Amino acid sequence: MSAAVEGPELEAAADAEDASEAVDAGSRALPFLGGNRLSLDLSPGGCHRLLHLCVQQPLQLLQVEFLRLSTHEDPQLLEATLAQVPRSLSRLRSLVLKGGQHRDTLGACLRGALTTLPAGLSGLTHLAHLDLSFNSLETLPVCVLGMRGLGALLLSHNCLSELPEALGALPALTFLAVTHNRLQMLPPALGALSTLQRLDLSQNLLDTLPPEIGGLGNLLELNLASNRLQSLPASLAGLRSLRLLVLHSNLLASVPASLARLPLLTRLDLRDNRLRDLPPELLDAPFVRLQGNPLGEASPDAPSSPGAAFVPEMPRLFLTSDLDSFPVTPGGCSVTLACGVRLQFPAGATITPITIRYRLLLPEPGLVPLGPHDALLSRVLELQPHGVAFQQDVGLWLLFTPPRARRCREVVVRTRNDSSWSDLETFLEEEAPKRLWAHCQVPHFSWFLVVSRPVSDACLVPPEGTLLCSSGHPGVKVIFPAGATEEPRQVSMQVVRVPGRELRALLGEPEAAASPLLCLSQSGPPSFLRPITVQLPLPSGVTGLSLDRSRLHLLYWAPPAATWDDITAQVVLELTHLYARFQVTHFSWYWLWYTTKNCVGGLARKAWERLRLHRVNLIALQRRRDPEQVLLQCLPRNKVDATLRRLLERYRGPEPSDTVEMFEGEEFFAAFERGIDVDADRPDCVEGRICFVFYSHLKNVKEVYVTTTLDREAQAVRGQVSFYRGAVPVQVPEEAEAARQRKGADALWMATLPIKLPRLRGPEGPRRGAGLSLAPLNLGDAETGFLTQSNLLSVAGRLGPDWPAVALHLGVSYRELQRIRHEFRDDLDGQIRHMLFSWAERQAGQPGAVVLLVQALEQSDRKDVAEEVRAVLELGRRKYQDSIQRTGLAPKDPEVPGSSAPQPSEPAQA
């Protein structure tokens, strides 16, 4: 864009406000300027701020090398702003012009308004990184082709249908990402990018590759997933530096055998293609992923025309939530469960037809095996029959929400094998920006869950010795000398970062520091034949030239001991400028401290506990329309405000509790007090107390209905709910006792929040269940589970405005619906109760009524209520089985079909 055009545009933008306002806006932009970085993409008005800065030209602006700007702006204002960048930010090295900060009603990222770039941007001679993702580009701006120093170009989530030939003239380009576009072909000149190391072209419409792509001699990673490729050029054998080649979800019928001869290739992903045959070199290679291909099957008849659509032969099953089993034949199938789980059975996985059963279990401490620094990310999936080995591994995908802190951590699928738990090789696949699939291959069925853990580095130690290094902490190493073991044994290493702020606060010592926490484990005999050398980095801020050796402590912990031991005097510490080395003969936990304290074992235990504690708040809210419905939730402190903003439209209640600290997987319970009690039987209710288990990445929320024995017609009932640590004891401490224990280190009491049940309107006013028959009313039967009148009242209180949809799915006529609305026109609760109880009275004694109710709830998108009904039914079935066993009417059978209680051989008893 010429200077003659730039001047009027800049004047038009500047004249919108007077000079004093411009100065104020410019000063408001300065807080976004940190060092050499200017971030204007996190709040609206970024273009205005940048224009005012360009007018003022503060000294800090001349030092900016990194600029981030949102493209959710007016297109003309955006163009005028970018025209000023080369003139005012001549030292710019990184320019991020991204959309995607806003979302539509379905949660999808919205594209920015950027459709082109001013020609003057080609004058940014220092620019090395350009990110134009999530925009509306249909062609690559010409100015990009003139950026000769560009090293990274990101064009994902645009509308590009082709790339220009001149792209091959960028001499310094090492990273190119053009995912989620509309590319149908690639320019041959792409092969001239001799410096390119990473190329991502996934999620496009490519059906062929130019032979020239084989000229990318320095390419390390190539991603072509989710395209329409039917063949690959033989020139791919020229990619001698390639380490990762991703080709899944294409239409490939064959691949060149020369791919097996790429010397550095460590992963070849060919999943979900049409491959029926594969070169032997690739078929036996451990780095090849082949799931979802019809290998070994006869080729079908050729389609009538080359453009005919490909029809997958593998059956696809989509199970609704009312089904808990499905058949699998030797032909294989792909199954999607209603609970967010996918399974893929390849052809030949089973020799004979088999029925697979599944259920999703709530996590319990006895069922969920977690290490000290692990975090649970999913519920527990049980697949039956247990232990039956498949002829081929079955693909399993578990959906989860990724944790925020992912540095030096990894996500794995954990499963039970015989009497022990192990972690499977897991791959992550993105389903949405905040939803991921954990994918693994399983040889047999058992229990499965998704866990976040510190990165685990493992190796097989041969008798000749080896070296094991931490992938996340390069300074942590373990050296195994020759002769340390007679037989090869598996060893693993986990390293946990330690924030120095927590340690200094605990010790009250400004100069205290600690190394990363090291955990070493192994298979085989507990000790090695020769000493193993362990290297740890010195604590932060400490060097070997200046440290005081008397302040250096090597700590050791061996589970299940309660304390850490100071073993400094028992080992020889060899110090370098940055590291400390020592020798051990068996593995456990090691930690290096630098402090003036002498007895540090007990302090180390407290510090280690602080590392694992989560700061949480407890809330108790009552539904505005129905105060007898109480929501209880335990939330991490950083999620409280957002959750309350979402809930307070429908709920009200006291402020959250003070912050308390809890461990991952810690049990606690809620007890209603001062005349308030739980209204109905629940599987998680013991003597009127609601049981919880805290998991930092799960919701930890329960809704209950409460009642009172006090007279609400005379006055409101002011009760409370108290939260206590641990499993439900025989007796909950009284309120006065809880107050005395509040300051104790081992106090059970955590918080107390008020609950108020308002005064009823009087004898003539509407009451819960008013106008309905009080005769005993049960749906179902004792053997399969039934719903009592109290249960039905609980369901009625949960439906709210959704009740007409539920009624129609129950078979209630529209005419009757209108009559109920007219008869109870000023009483929503009365409408719901009358509809539900009149329907229940008609269904009394008829089979299938409870199933019909559950299906109607699910079809009306009230799966939360449907799950609660299922839980009540399961509790009733268990009580019935227990009663007939006590009376001797049935033999005790630990394998009760449908029982959710863990059996002696299950993990809960392990």
Coordinates of C-alpha atoms in Angstrom, one line a residue, residues 304-736:
S304 CA -18.3 -48.4 -12.1
S305 CA -16.5 -45.1 -12.5
P306 CA -13.3 -43.6 -11.1
G307 CA -15.2 -41.0 -9.1
A308 CA -17.5 -43.5 -7.3
A309 CA -17.6 -43.0 -3.6
F310 CA -15.8 -45.5 -1.4
V311 CA -18.1 -47.5 0.8
P312 CA -16.4 -48.8 4.0
E313 CA -17.0 -52.5 4.5
M314 CA -16.6 -52.5 8.3
P315 CA -19.9 -52.2 10.1
R316 CA -20.4 -49.1 12.2
L317 CA -22.5 -49.3 15.4
F318 CA -23.7 -46.2 17.3
L319 CA -25.1 -47.3 20.7
T320 CA -27.7 -45.3 22.6
S321 CA -27.5 -44.9 26.3
D322 CA -30.1 -47.6 27.0
L323 CA -27.9 -50.3 25.6
D324 CA -25.0 -51.8 27.6
S325 CA -23.9 -54.6 25.2
F326 CA -23.2 -55.2 21.5
P327 CA -22.2 -58.1 19.3
V328 CA -18.8 -58.4 17.5
T329 CA -18.3 -60.9 14.6
P330 CA -15.0 -62.1 13.1
G331 CA -15.6 -59.5 10.3
G332 CA -14.9 -56.7 12.8
C333 CA -16.8 -53.5 13.4
S334 CA -16.4 -49.9 14.6
V335 CA -18.5 -49.0 17.7
T336 CA -19.3 -45.6 19.3
L337 CA -20.7 -45.8 22.8
A338 CA -23.1 -43.1 24.2
C339 CA -20.6 -42.4 27.0
G340 CA -17.9 -40.9 24.8
V341 CA -15.9 -44.1 24.0
R342 CA -15.0 -45.5 20.6
L343 CA -13.9 -49.1 19.9
Q344 CA -12.5 -50.5 16.6
F345 CA -12.4 -54.3 16.2
P346 CA -10.3 -55.2 13.2
A347 CA -11.3 -58.1 11.0
G348 CA -10.1 -61.3 12.6
A349 CA -10.0 -59.9 16.1
T350 CA -12.3 -62.7 17.2
I351 CA -12.6 -66.2 15.9
T352 CA -16.3 -66.6 16.9
P353 CA -19.0 -64.1 17.5
I354 CA -18.8 -62.6 21.0
T355 CA -21.0 -60.2 23.0
I356 CA -19.2 -57.2 24.6
R357 CA -20.7 -55.6 27.7
Y358 CA -19.6 -52.2 29.1
R359 CA -20.4 -49.9 31.9
L360 CA -19.1 -46.5 33.1
L361 CA -18.3 -46.5 36.8
L362 CA -17.9 -43.6 39.2
P363 CA -14.3 -43.4 40.4
E364 CA -13.7 -44.6 43.9
P365 CA -10.4 -44.7 45.9
G366 CA -10.4 -48.5 45.9
L367 CA -11.0 -48.7 42.2
V368 CA -8.8 -46.0 40.9
P369 CA -5.0 -46.5 41.3
L370 CA -3.2 -43.2 41.3
G371 CA 0.4 -42.4 42.0
P372 CA 1.4 -39.5 44.4
H373 CA 1.5 -37.0 41.5
D374 CA -1.1 -38.4 39.2
A375 CA -4.4 -36.8 38.3
L376 CA -7.6 -38.6 37.1
L377 CA -9.1 -37.3 33.8
S378 CA -12.0 -39.7 33.2
R379 CA -14.5 -42.0 34.8
V380 CA -13.7 -45.7 34.9
L381 CA -14.7 -47.8 31.8
E382 CA -15.3 -51.5 32.4
L383 CA -15.3 -53.8 29.3
Q384 CA -16.3 -57.4 29.6
P385 CA -15.6 -60.3 29.2
H386 CA -12.4 -59.8 31.2
G387 CA -9.2 -61.4 30.2
V388 CA -10.4 -62.9 26.9
A389 CA -7.4 -62.4 24.5
F390 CA -8.2 -61.0 21.0
Q391 CA -6.4 -62.3 17.9
Q392 CA -5.6 -58.7 17.0
D393 CA -5.4 -55.7 19.2
V394 CA -8.6 -53.6 19.6
G395 CA -8.4 -49.9 19.2
L396 CA -9.8 -47.9 22.1
W397 CA -10.5 -44.2 22.2
L398 CA -11.4 -42.4 25.5
L399 CA -12.6 -38.8 25.5
F400 CA -11.3 -36.4 28.1
T401 CA -10.7 -32.7 28.8
P402 CA -7.0 -32.0 28.9
P403 CA -5.5 -30.5 32.0
R404 CA -4.3 -26.9 31.9
A405 CA -0.8 -27.6 33.2
R406 CA 0.9 -30.0 30.8
R407 CA 4.5 -29.1 31.1
C408 CA 6.6 -32.2 31.8
R409 CA 3.4 -34.2 32.1
E410 CA 1.8 -36.8 29.9
V411 CA -1.6 -38.5 29.4
V412 CA -1.9 -42.3 29.5
V413 CA -4.6 -44.9 29.5
R414 CA -4.2 -47.1 32.6
T415 CA -5.6 -50.6 32.7
R416 CA -5.8 -53.6 35.0
N417 CA -4.0 -56.8 34.0
D418 CA -4.5 -59.8 36.3
S419 CA -3.8 -58.3 39.8
S420 CA -1.8 -55.2 38.8
W421 CA -2.3 -52.0 36.9
S422 CA -0.2 -50.8 34.0
D423 CA 0.0 -47.9 31.6
L424 CA -0.6 -48.4 27.9
E425 CA 1.2 -46.7 25.0
T426 CA -1.2 -43.8 24.4
F427 CA -1.6 -41.3 21.5
L428 CA -3.6 -38.1 21.7
E429 CA -6.0 -37.0 19.0
E430 CA -7.7 -33.6 19.0
E431 CA -11.5 -33.8 18.8
A432 CA -12.1 -30.1 19.7
P433 CA -10.0 -27.3 21.1
K434 CA -10.7 -28.4 24.7
R435 CA -11.5 -32.1 24.0
L436 CA -9.0 -34.8 23.3
W437 CA -9.1 -38.5 22.5
A438 CA -6.7 -40.8 24.3
H439 CA -6.1 -43.7 21.9
C440 CA -4.4 -47.0 22.7
Q441 CA -4.4 -50.6 21.5
V442 CA -5.6 -53.3 23.9
P443 CA -5.1 -57.1 23.7
H444 CA -7.9 -57.9 26.1
F445 CA -10.7 -56.2 28.1
S446 CA -10.6 -55.1 31.7
W447 CA -11.0 -51.7 33.4
F448 CA -9.6 -48.5 31.7
L449 CA -9.2 -44.9 32.8
V450 CA -7.3 -41.8 31.6
V451 CA -4.6 -40.4 33.9
S452 CA -2.2 -37.4 33.8
R453 CA 1.2 -38.2 35.3
P454 CA 4.7 -36.8 35.3
V455 CA 6.5 -37.8 32.1
S456 CA 7.9 -41.4 32.5
D457 CA 11.2 -42.2 30.8
A458 CA 12.0 -45.9 30.7
C459 CA 14.6 -48.3 29.3
L460 CA 15.7 -51.9 29.4
V461 CA 19.0 -52.2 31.2
P462 CA 21.2 -55.0 29.7
P463 CA 24.1 -56.6 31.6
E464 CA 26.4 -54.4 29.5
G465 CA 25.0 -51.3 31.2
T466 CA 23.3 -48.2 29.7
L467 CA 22.4 -44.5 30.3
L468 CA 18.9 -43.2 31.1
C469 CA 18.2 -39.5 30.7
S470 CA 15.1 -37.5 31.6
S471 CA 13.3 -36.1 28.5
G472 CA 11.9 -33.1 30.5
H473 CA 14.9 -32.4 32.7
P474 CA 18.2 -32.9 30.8
G475 CA 20.3 -32.6 33.9
V476 CA 18.7 -35.7 35.5
K477 CA 20.6 -38.9 34.5
V478 CA 21.0 -42.4 35.7
I479 CA 24.2 -44.3 34.7
F480 CA 24.1 -48.2 34.8
P481 CA 27.6 -49.7 34.8
A482 CA 28.4 -53.0 33.2
G483 CA 27.5 -55.9 35.5
A484 CA 24.8 -54.0 37.4
T485 CA 22.3 -56.8 36.5
E486 CA 22.6 -60.3 35.3
E487 CA 19.3 -60.3 33.4
P488 CA 17.8 -57.4 31.5
R489 CA 15.4 -55.4 33.7
Q490 CA 13.0 -52.6 33.0
V491 CA 13.7 -49.3 34.8
S492 CA 11.7 -46.1 34.7
M493 CA 12.2 -42.5 35.9
Q494 CA 9.8 -39.7 36.8
V495 CA 10.8 -36.2 37.6
V496 CA 8.6 -33.6 39.4
R497 CA 9.3 -29.9 39.3
V498 CA 9.3 -28.2 42.7
P499 CA 8.3 -24.5 43.0
G500 CA 10.8 -22.7 45.1
R501 CA 8.2 -20.3 46.5
E502 CA 6.4 -23.0 48.4
L503 CA 9.6 -24.3 49.9
R504 CA 10.8 -20.9 51.0
A505 CA 7.4 -20.1 52.6
L506 CA 7.4 -23.4 54.5
L507 CA 10.9 -23.0 55.9
G508 CA 10.8 -19.2 56.3
E509 CA 14.1 -19.0 54.7
P510 CA 14.7 -16.7 51.6
E511 CA 17.7 -18.7 50.4
A512 CA 16.2 -22.2 50.7
A513 CA 16.1 -24.2 47.4
A514 CA 15.5 -27.7 46.2
S515 CA 16.3 -29.8 43.2
P516 CA 13.6 -31.5 41.1
L517 CA 12.0 -34.5 42.8
L518 CA 13.2 -37.8 41.4
C519 CA 11.4 -41.2 41.5
L520 CA 13.2 -44.3 40.2
S521 CA 11.5 -47.7 39.9
Q522 CA 12.4 -51.1 38.4
S523 CA 11.3 -54.6 37.7
G524 CA 13.1 -57.7 39.1
P525 CA 15.2 -58.0 42.3
P526 CA 15.1 -55.0 44.6
S527 CA 18.9 -54.3 44.5
F528 CA 21.5 -54.0 41.8
L529 CA 24.7 -56.0 41.8
R530 CA 26.8 -52.8 41.4
P531 CA 26.2 -49.2 42.5
I532 CA 24.2 -47.1 40.1
T533 CA 25.2 -43.4 39.6
V534 CA 22.5 -40.8 39.9
Q535 CA 22.9 -37.2 38.7
L536 CA 20.6 -34.4 40.0
P537 CA 20.9 -30.7 39.2
L538 CA 21.9 -28.6 42.2
P539 CA 19.0 -26.6 43.7
S540 CA 18.1 -23.4 41.8
G541 CA 20.5 -20.5 42.5
V542 CA 23.2 -22.8 43.9
T543 CA 26.5 -23.6 42.2
G544 CA 29.2 -26.0 43.1
L545 CA 31.8 -23.3 43.4
S546 CA 29.9 -21.2 46.0
L547 CA 27.7 -23.6 48.1
D548 CA 28.2 -24.5 51.7
R549 CA 28.3 -28.3 51.9
S550 CA 26.9 -28.3 55.4
R551 CA 23.6 -26.9 54.0
L552 CA 23.2 -29.6 51.3
H553 CA 20.9 -32.5 52.2
L554 CA 20.1 -35.6 50.2
L555 CA 16.7 -36.9 51.2
Y556 CA 15.3 -40.4 50.6
W557 CA 11.8 -41.8 50.8
A558 CA 10.8 -45.4 50.4
P559 CA 7.0 -46.1 50.4
P560 CA 5.1 -46.8 52.6
A561 CA 7.3 -44.9 55.1
A562 CA 5.7 -41.8 56.5
T563 CA 8.8 -39.6 56.6
W564 CA 11.8 -38.7 54.4
D565 CA 15.3 -39.7 55.6
D566 CA 18.4 -37.6 55.4
I567 CA 21.1 -39.9 53.9
T568 CA 23.7 -37.2 53.2
A569 CA 26.1 -38.9 55.6
Q570 CA 25.6 -42.3 54.1
V571 CA 26.6 -41.5 50.5
V572 CA 29.5 -39.7 48.8
L573 CA 28.2 -36.6 47.0
E574 CA 30.4 -35.6 44.0
L575 CA 29.7 -32.0 43.1
T576 CA 30.4 -30.2 39.8
H577 CA 29.5 -26.6 39.0
L578 CA 25.9 -27.5 38.2
Y579 CA 25.2 -31.1 39.3
A580 CA 25.5 -33.5 42.3
R581 CA 26.2 -37.2 41.7
F582 CA 25.8 -40.1 44.1
Q583 CA 25.6 -43.9 44.0
V584 CA 22.8 -46.2 45.1
T585 CA 22.1 -49.9 44.9
H586 CA 18.3 -49.8 45.0
F587 CA 15.6 -47.4 43.7
S588 CA 13.1 -45.1 45.4
W589 CA 12.5 -41.3 45.7
Y590 CA 15.4 -38.8 46.0
W591 CA 15.4 -35.0 46.7
L592 CA 18.3 -32.6 47.1
W593 CA 17.7 -29.7 49.5
Y594 CA 19.8 -26.6 50.3
T595 CA 18.9 -25.1 53.7
T596 CA 20.2 -24.0 57.0
K597 CA 17.8 -26.3 58.8
N598 CA 19.3 -29.4 60.4
C599 CA 16.4 -31.8 60.9
V600 CA 14.8 -31.7 57.5
G601 CA 13.0 -35.1 57.3
G602 CA 9.7 -33.9 58.8
L603 CA 9.9 -30.6 56.8
A604 CA 10.4 -32.6 53.6
R605 CA 7.2 -34.6 54.3
K606 CA 5.2 -31.3 54.7
A607 CA 6.7 -29.8 51.6
W608 CA 5.9 -33.0 49.6
E609 CA 2.4 -32.9 50.8
R610 CA 2.1 -29.2 49.7
L611 CA 3.2 -30.2 46.3
R612 CA 0.2 -32.6 46.0
L613 CA -2.5 -30.5 47.6
H614 CA -5.2 -28.7 45.7
R615 CA -6.7 -25.5 47.0
V616 CA -10.5 -25.8 46.6
N617 CA -13.7 -24.1 47.7
L618 CA -17.0 -25.8 48.6
I619 CA -20.4 -24.4 47.5
A620 CA -24.0 -25.2 48.4
L621 CA -26.6 -23.6 46.2
Q622 CA -30.4 -24.0 46.2
R623 CA -32.5 -23.9 43.0
R624 CA -34.4 -20.6 42.8
R625 CA -37.7 -22.3 41.7
D626 CA -37.4 -25.2 44.1
P627 CA -35.3 -24.5 47.3
E628 CA -35.5 -28.2 48.3
Q629 CA -33.1 -29.0 45.4
V630 CA -29.6 -28.4 46.7
L631 CA -26.4 -28.4 44.5
L632 CA -23.2 -29.4 46.3
Q633 CA -19.8 -29.0 44.6
C634 CA -16.1 -29.0 45.4
L635 CA -14.2 -26.7 43.0
P636 CA -10.5 -25.8 42.4
R637 CA -10.1 -22.2 43.5
N638 CA -9.4 -21.0 40.0
K639 CA -12.7 -22.3 38.7
V640 CA -15.1 -20.9 41.3
D641 CA -15.9 -17.5 39.8
A642 CA -16.7 -18.9 36.3
T643 CA -18.8 -21.7 37.7
L644 CA -20.8 -19.3 39.9
R645 CA -21.5 -17.0 37.0
R646 CA -22.9 -19.9 35.1
L647 CA -25.0 -21.2 38.0
L648 CA -26.4 -18.1 39.6
E649 CA -29.1 -17.6 37.0
R650 CA -30.8 -20.8 38.3
Y651 CA -29.4 -21.1 41.8
R652 CA -28.8 -18.9 44.8
G653 CA -27.0 -19.4 48.1
P654 CA -24.3 -18.3 50.4
E655 CA -20.8 -17.3 49.4
P656 CA -18.3 -20.3 48.8
S657 CA -16.5 -21.6 51.8
D658 CA -13.0 -20.5 52.7
T659 CA -10.2 -22.2 50.8
V660 CA -9.4 -25.7 52.0
E661 CA -6.7 -28.1 50.8
M662 CA -7.4 -31.6 49.5
F663 CA -5.4 -34.4 47.9
E664 CA -6.3 -36.0 44.6
G665 CA -8.6 -38.9 45.3
E666 CA -9.4 -37.8 48.9
E667 CA -12.7 -38.8 50.3
F668 CA -15.1 -36.4 52.0
F669 CA -18.8 -36.2 52.8
A670 CA -21.6 -33.7 53.3
A671 CA -23.9 -33.9 56.3
F672 CA -27.1 -31.9 56.5
E673 CA -27.8 -30.6 60.0
R674 CA -30.2 -28.6 62.2
G675 CA -33.4 -30.3 61.1
I676 CA -32.6 -30.9 57.4
D677 CA -32.1 -34.4 55.9
V678 CA -31.8 -36.0 52.5
D679 CA -35.2 -36.7 51.0
A680 CA -34.7 -40.1 49.2
D681 CA -32.4 -43.1 49.1
R682 CA -29.3 -42.7 46.9
P683 CA -26.4 -45.0 46.1
D684 CA -24.0 -42.4 47.4
C685 CA -25.9 -41.7 50.6
V686 CA -25.0 -43.4 53.9
E687 CA -27.3 -42.6 56.8
G688 CA -28.3 -39.2 55.3
R689 CA -24.7 -38.2 54.4
I690 CA -23.6 -37.7 50.8
C691 CA -20.2 -39.3 50.0
F692 CA -17.7 -37.5 47.6
V693 CA -14.3 -38.3 46.2
F694 CA -12.3 -35.3 45.1
Y695 CA -10.7 -35.4 41.7
S696 CA -9.2 -32.1 40.5
H697 CA -10.2 -32.5 36.8
L698 CA -13.7 -34.0 37.3
K699 CA -16.8 -32.1 38.3
N700 CA -17.2 -33.2 41.9
V701 CA -20.9 -32.1 41.9
K702 CA -24.1 -33.6 43.2
E703 CA -27.7 -32.5 43.4
V704 CA -29.9 -33.7 46.2
Y705 CA -33.4 -33.1 47.5
V706 CA -33.7 -32.3 51.1
T707 CA -36.6 -32.4 53.5
T708 CA -37.3 -31.5 57.1
T709 CA -39.3 -32.9 60.0
L710 CA -39.9 -29.4 61.4
D711 CA -43.1 -27.4 60.8
R712 CA -42.5 -25.2 57.8
E713 CA -46.0 -23.8 57.9
A714 CA -45.1 -21.9 61.1
Q715 CA -41.7 -20.5 60.0
A716 CA -38.8 -21.1 57.6
V717 CA -36.3 -23.8 58.5
R718 CA -32.7 -22.5 58.9
G719 CA -30.4 -25.5 58.6
Q720 CA -26.9 -26.1 57.3
V721 CA -24.7 -28.5 55.5
S722 CA -21.2 -29.3 56.8
F723 CA -18.4 -30.9 54.9
Y724 CA -16.1 -33.4 56.7
R725 CA -12.9 -35.2 55.6
G726 CA -12.7 -39.0 55.2
A727 CA -15.2 -41.7 54.6
V728 CA -18.5 -41.5 56.5
P729 CA -17.8 -42.5 60.2
V730 CA -20.3 -44.1 62.5
Q731 CA -21.0 -40.7 64.2
V732 CA -20.5 -37.3 62.6
P733 CA -19.0 -34.7 65.1
E734 CA -21.6 -32.3 66.5
E735 CA -21.4 -28.7 65.5
A736 CA -19.8 -27.6 68.8

